Short mmCIF file of N, CA and C in Angstrom, two decimals:
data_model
loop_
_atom_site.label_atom_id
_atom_site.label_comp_id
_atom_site.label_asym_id
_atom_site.label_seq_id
_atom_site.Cartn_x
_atom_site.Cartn_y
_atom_site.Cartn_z
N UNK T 1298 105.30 112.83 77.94
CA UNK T 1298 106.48 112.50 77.17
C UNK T 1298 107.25 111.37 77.84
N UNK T 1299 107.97 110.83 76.89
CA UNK T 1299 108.56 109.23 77.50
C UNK T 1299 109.87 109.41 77.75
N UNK T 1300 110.74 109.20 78.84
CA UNK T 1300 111.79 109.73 78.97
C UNK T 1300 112.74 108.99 78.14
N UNK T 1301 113.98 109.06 77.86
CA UNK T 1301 115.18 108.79 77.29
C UNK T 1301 115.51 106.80 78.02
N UNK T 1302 115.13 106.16 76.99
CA UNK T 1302 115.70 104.68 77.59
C UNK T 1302 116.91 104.64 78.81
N UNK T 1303 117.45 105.55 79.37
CA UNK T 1303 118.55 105.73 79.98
C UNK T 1303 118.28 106.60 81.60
N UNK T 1304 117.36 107.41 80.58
CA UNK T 1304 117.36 108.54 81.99
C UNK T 1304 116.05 108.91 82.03
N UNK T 1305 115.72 109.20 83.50
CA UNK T 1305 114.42 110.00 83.98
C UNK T 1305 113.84 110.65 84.44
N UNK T 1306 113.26 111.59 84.07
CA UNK T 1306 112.74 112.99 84.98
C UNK T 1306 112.75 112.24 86.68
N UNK T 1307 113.29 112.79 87.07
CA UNK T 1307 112.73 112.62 88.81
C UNK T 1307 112.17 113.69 89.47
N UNK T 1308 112.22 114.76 89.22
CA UNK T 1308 112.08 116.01 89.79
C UNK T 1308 112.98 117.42 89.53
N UNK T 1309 113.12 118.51 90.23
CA UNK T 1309 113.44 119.77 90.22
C UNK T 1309 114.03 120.40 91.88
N UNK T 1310 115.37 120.92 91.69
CA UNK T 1310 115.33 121.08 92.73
C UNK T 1310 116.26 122.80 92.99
N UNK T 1311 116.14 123.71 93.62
CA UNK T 1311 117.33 124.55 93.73
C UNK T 1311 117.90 124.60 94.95
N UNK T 1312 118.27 123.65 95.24
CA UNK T 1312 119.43 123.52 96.20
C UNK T 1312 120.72 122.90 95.68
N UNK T 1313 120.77 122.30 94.74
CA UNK T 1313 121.91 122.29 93.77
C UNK T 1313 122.20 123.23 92.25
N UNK T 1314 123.45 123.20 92.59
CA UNK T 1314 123.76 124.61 91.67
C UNK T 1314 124.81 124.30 90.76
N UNK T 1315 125.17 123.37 90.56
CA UNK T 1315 125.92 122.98 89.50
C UNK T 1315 125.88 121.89 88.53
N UNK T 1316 125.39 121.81 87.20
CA UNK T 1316 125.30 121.02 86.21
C UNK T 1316 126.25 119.53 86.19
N UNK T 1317 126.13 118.54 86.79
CA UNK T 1317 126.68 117.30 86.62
C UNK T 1317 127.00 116.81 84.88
N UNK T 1318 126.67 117.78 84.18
CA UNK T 1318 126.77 117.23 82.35
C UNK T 1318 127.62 118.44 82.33
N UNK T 1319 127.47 119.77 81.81
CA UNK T 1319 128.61 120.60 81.80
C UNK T 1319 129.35 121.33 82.64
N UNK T 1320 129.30 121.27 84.22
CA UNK T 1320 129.73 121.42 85.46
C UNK T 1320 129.53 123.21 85.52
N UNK T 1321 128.55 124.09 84.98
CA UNK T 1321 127.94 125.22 84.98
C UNK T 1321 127.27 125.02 86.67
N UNK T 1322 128.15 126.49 87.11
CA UNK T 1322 127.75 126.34 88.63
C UNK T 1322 126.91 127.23 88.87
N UNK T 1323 126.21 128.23 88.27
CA UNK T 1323 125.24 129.18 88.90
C UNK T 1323 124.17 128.90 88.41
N UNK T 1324 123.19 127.63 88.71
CA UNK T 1324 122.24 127.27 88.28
C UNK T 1324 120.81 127.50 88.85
N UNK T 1325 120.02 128.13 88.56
CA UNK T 1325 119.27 128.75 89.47
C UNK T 1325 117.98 127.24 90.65
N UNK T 1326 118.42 126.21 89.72
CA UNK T 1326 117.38 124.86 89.69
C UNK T 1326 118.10 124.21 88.68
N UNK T 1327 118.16 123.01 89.29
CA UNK T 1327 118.78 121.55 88.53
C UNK T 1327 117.33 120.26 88.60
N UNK T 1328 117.64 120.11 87.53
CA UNK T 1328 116.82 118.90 86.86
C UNK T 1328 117.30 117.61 87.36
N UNK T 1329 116.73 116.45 87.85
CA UNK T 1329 117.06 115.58 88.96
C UNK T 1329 116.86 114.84 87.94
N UNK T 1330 118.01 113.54 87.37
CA UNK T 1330 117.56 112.64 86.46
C UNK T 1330 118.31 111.41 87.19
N UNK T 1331 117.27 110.19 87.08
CA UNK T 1331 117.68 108.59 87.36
C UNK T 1331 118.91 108.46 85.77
N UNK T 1332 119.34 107.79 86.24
CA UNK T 1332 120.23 107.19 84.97
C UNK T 1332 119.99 105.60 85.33
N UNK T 1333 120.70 105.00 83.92
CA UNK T 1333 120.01 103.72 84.00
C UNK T 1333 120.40 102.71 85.23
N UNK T 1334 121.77 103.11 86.04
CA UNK T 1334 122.44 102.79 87.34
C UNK T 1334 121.18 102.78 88.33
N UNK T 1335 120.72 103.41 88.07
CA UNK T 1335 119.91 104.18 89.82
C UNK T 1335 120.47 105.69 89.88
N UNK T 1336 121.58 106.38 89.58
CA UNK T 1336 121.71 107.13 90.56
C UNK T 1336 121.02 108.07 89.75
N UNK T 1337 121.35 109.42 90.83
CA UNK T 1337 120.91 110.46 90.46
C UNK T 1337 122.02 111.67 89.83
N UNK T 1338 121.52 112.13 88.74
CA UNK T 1338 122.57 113.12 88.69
C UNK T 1338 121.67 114.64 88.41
N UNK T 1339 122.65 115.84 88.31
CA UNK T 1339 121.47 116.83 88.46
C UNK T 1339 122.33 117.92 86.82
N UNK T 1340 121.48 117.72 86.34
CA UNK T 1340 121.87 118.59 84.81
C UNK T 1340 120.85 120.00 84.84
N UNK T 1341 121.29 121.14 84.60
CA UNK T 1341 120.84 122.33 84.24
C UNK T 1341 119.53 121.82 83.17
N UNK T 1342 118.78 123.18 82.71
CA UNK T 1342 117.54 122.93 82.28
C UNK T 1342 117.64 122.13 80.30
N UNK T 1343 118.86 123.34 79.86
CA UNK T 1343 119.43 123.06 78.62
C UNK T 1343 119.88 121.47 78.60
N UNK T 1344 120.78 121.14 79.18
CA UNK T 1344 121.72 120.21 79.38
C UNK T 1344 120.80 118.77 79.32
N UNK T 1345 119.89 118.81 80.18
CA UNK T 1345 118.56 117.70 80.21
C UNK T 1345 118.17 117.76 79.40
N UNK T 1346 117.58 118.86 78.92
CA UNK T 1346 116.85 118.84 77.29
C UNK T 1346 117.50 118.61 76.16
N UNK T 1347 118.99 118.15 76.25
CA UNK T 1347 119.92 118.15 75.03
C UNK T 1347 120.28 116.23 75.44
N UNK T 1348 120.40 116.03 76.76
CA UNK T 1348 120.06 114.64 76.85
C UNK T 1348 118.78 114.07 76.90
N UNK T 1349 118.02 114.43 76.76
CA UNK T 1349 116.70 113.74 76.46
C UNK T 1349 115.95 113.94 75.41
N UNK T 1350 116.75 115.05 74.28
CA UNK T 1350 116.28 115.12 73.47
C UNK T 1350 114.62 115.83 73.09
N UNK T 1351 114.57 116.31 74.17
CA UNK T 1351 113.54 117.60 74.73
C UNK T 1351 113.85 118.75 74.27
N UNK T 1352 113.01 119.81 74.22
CA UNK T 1352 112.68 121.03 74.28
C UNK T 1352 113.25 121.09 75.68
N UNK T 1353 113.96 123.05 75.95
CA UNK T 1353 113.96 122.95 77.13
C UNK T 1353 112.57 123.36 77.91
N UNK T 1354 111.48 123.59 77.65
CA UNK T 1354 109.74 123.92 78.65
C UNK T 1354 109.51 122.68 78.32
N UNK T 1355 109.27 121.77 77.57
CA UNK T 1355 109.19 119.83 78.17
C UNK T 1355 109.69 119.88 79.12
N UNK T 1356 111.31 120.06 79.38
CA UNK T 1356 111.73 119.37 80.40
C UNK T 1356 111.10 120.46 81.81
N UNK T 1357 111.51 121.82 81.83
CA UNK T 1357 110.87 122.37 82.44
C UNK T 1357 109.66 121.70 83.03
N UNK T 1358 108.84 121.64 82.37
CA UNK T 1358 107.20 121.50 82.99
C UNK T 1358 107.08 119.56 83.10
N UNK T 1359 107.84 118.69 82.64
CA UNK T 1359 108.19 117.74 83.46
C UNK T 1359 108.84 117.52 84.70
N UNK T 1360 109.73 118.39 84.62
CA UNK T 1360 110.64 117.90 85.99
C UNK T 1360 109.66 119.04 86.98
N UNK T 1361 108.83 119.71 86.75
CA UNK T 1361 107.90 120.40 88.45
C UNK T 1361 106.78 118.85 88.24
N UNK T 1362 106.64 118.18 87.57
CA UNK T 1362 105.02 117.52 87.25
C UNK T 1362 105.47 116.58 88.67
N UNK T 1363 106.99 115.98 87.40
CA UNK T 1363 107.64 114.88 88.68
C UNK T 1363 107.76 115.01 89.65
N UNK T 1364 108.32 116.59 90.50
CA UNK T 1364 108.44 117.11 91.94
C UNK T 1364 107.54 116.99 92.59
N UNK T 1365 106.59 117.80 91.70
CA UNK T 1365 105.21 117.47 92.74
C UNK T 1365 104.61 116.37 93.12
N UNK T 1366 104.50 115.34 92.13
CA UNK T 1366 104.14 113.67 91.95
C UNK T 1366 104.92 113.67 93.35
N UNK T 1367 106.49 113.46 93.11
CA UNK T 1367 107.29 113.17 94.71
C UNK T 1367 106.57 113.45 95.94
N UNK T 1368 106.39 115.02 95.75
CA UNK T 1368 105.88 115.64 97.11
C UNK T 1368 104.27 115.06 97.99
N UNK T 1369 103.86 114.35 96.81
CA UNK T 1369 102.13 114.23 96.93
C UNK T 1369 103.17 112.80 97.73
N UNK T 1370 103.50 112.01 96.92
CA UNK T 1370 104.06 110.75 97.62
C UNK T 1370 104.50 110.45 98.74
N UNK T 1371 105.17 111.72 99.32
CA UNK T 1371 105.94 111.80 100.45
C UNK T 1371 104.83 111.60 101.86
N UNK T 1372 104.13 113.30 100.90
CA UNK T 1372 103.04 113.38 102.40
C UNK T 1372 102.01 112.19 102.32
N UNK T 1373 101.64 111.36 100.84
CA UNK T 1373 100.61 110.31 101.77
C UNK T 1373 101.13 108.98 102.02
N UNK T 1374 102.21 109.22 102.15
CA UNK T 1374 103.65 108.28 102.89
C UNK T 1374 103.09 108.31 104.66
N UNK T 1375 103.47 109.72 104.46
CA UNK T 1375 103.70 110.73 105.96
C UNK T 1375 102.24 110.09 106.82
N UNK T 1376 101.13 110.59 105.64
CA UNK T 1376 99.52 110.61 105.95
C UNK T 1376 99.02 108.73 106.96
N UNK T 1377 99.68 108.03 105.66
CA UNK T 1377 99.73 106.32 105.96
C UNK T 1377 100.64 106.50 107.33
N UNK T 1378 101.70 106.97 107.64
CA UNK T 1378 102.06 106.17 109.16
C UNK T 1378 101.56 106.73 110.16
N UNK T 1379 101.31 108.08 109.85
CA UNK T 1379 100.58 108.87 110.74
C UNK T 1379 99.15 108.34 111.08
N UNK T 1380 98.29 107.32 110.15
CA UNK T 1380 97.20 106.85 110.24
C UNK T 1380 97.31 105.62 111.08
N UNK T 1381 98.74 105.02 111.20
CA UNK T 1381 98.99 103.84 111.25
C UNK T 1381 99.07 103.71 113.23
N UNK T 1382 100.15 105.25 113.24
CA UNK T 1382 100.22 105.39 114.52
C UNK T 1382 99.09 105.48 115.47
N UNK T 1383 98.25 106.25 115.04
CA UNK T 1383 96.80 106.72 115.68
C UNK T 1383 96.48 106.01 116.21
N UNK T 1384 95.95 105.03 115.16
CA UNK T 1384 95.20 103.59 115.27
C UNK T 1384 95.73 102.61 116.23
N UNK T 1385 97.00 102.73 116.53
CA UNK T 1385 97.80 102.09 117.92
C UNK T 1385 97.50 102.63 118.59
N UNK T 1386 97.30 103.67 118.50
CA UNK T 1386 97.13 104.94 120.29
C UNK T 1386 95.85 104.57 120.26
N UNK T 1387 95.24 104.83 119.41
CA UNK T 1387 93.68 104.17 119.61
C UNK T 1387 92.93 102.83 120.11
N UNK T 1388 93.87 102.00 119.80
CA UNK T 1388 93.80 100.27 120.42
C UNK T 1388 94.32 100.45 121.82
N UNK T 1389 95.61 101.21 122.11
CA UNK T 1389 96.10 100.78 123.25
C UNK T 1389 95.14 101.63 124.45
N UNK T 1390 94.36 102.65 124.28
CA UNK T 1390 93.55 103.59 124.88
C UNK T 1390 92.36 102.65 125.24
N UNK T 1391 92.02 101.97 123.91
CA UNK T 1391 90.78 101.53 124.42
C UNK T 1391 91.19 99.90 125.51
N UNK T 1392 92.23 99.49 125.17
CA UNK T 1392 92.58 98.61 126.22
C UNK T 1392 93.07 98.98 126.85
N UNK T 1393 93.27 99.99 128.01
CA UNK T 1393 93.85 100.95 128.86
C UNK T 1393 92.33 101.48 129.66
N UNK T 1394 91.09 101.70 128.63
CA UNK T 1394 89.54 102.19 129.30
C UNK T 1394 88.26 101.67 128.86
N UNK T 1395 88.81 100.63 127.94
CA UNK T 1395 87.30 100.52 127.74
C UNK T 1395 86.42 100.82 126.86
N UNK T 1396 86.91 102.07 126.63
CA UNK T 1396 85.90 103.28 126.11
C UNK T 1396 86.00 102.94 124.58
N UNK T 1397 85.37 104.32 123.91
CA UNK T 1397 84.80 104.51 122.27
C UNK T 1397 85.54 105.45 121.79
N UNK T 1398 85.29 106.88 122.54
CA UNK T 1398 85.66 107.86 122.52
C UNK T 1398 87.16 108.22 123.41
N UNK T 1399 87.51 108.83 121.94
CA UNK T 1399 89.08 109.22 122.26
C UNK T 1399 89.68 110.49 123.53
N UNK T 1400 88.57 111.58 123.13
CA UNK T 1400 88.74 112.31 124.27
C UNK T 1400 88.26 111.95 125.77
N UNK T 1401 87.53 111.01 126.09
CA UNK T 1401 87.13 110.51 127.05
C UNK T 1401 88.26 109.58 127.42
N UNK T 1402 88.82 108.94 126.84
CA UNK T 1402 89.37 107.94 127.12
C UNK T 1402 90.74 108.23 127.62
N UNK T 1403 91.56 109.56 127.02
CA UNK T 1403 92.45 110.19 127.47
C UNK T 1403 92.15 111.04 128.79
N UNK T 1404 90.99 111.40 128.94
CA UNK T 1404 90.91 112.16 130.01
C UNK T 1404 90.41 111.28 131.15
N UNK T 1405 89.81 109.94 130.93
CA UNK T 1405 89.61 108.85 131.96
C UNK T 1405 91.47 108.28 132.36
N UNK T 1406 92.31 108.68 131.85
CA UNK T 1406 93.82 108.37 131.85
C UNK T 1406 94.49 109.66 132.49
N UNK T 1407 94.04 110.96 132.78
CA UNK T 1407 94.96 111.52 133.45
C UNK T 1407 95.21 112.59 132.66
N UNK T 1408 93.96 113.07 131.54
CA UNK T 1408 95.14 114.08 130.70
C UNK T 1408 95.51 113.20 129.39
N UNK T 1409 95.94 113.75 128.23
CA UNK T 1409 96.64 113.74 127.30
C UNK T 1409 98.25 113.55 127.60
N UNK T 1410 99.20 114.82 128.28
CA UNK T 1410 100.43 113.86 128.48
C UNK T 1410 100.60 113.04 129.50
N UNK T 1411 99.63 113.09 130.28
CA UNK T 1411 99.85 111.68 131.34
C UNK T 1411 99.43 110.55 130.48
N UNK T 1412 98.23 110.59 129.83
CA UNK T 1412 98.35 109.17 128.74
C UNK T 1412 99.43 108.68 127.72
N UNK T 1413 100.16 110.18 127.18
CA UNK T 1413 100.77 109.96 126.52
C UNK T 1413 102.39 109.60 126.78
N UNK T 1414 102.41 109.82 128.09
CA UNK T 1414 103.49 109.32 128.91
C UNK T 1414 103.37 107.92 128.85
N UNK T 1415 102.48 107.54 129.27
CA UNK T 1415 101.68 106.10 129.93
C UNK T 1415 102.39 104.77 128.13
N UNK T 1416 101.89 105.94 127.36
CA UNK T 1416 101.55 105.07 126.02
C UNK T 1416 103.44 105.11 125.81
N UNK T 1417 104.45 106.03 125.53
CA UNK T 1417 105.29 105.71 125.21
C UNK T 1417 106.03 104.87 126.10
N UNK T 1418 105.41 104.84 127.31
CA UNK T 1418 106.43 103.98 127.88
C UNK T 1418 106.03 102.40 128.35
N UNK T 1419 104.87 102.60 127.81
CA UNK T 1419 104.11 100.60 127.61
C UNK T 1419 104.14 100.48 125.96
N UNK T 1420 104.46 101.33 125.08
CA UNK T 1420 104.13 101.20 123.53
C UNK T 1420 102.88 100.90 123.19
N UNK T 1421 102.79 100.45 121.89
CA UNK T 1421 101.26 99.74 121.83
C UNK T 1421 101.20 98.35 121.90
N UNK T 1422 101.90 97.62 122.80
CA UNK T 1422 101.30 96.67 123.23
C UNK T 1422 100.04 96.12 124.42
#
């Protein structure tokens, strides 16, 4: 479904508990919508579905699709720097021994936190 020229599913969240459209505070989960600004505002399940002109299980089963979409994003966010870092520890190891192999190459260094001492405090240069 295509969101509202204005506004957009972003996600689902229950850590906010009060409706930004009719200010209803015992909300068990708020619907995370972009407006056409950027920001974010957080409308109950009804309230979204009456601005977007949704059903409220559209919006329901959009705003978990979008959460999760987020969540996948986050971790291969997370996955990419975490790959990014390695690959430095991995360059600076092998110009530090020589070597191929990672466990060799840390343990030709003293150990894991003696290398890893070694590495934060030369970086990966």
């Amino acid at each position: 479904m295509q969101a509202s020229k204005n506004l957009q599913i972003v996600g689902v969240t229950d850590e906010i508990s009060t409706c930004d459209c009719c200010g209803r505070n015992d909300l068990k989960r708020a619907v995370a919508l972009k407006n056409a600004d950027g920001a974010v505002v957080y409308f109950g399940t009804s309230c979204a579905a009456q601005a977007l002109n949704w059903t409220d299980k559209a919006v329901t089963v959009a705003a978990k699709k979008a959460h999760a979409e987020a969540l996948e994003a986050a971790a291969a966010a997370r996955r990419a720097k975490d790959d990014l870092e390695f690959a430095a520890w991995r360059r600076w190891l092998v110009a530090r021994t020589g070597g191929t192999e990672v466990g060799a190459m840390i343990a030709q260094l003293g150990g894991f936190a003696a290398a890893r001492a070694a590495y934060a405090a030369g970086g990966a240069s």
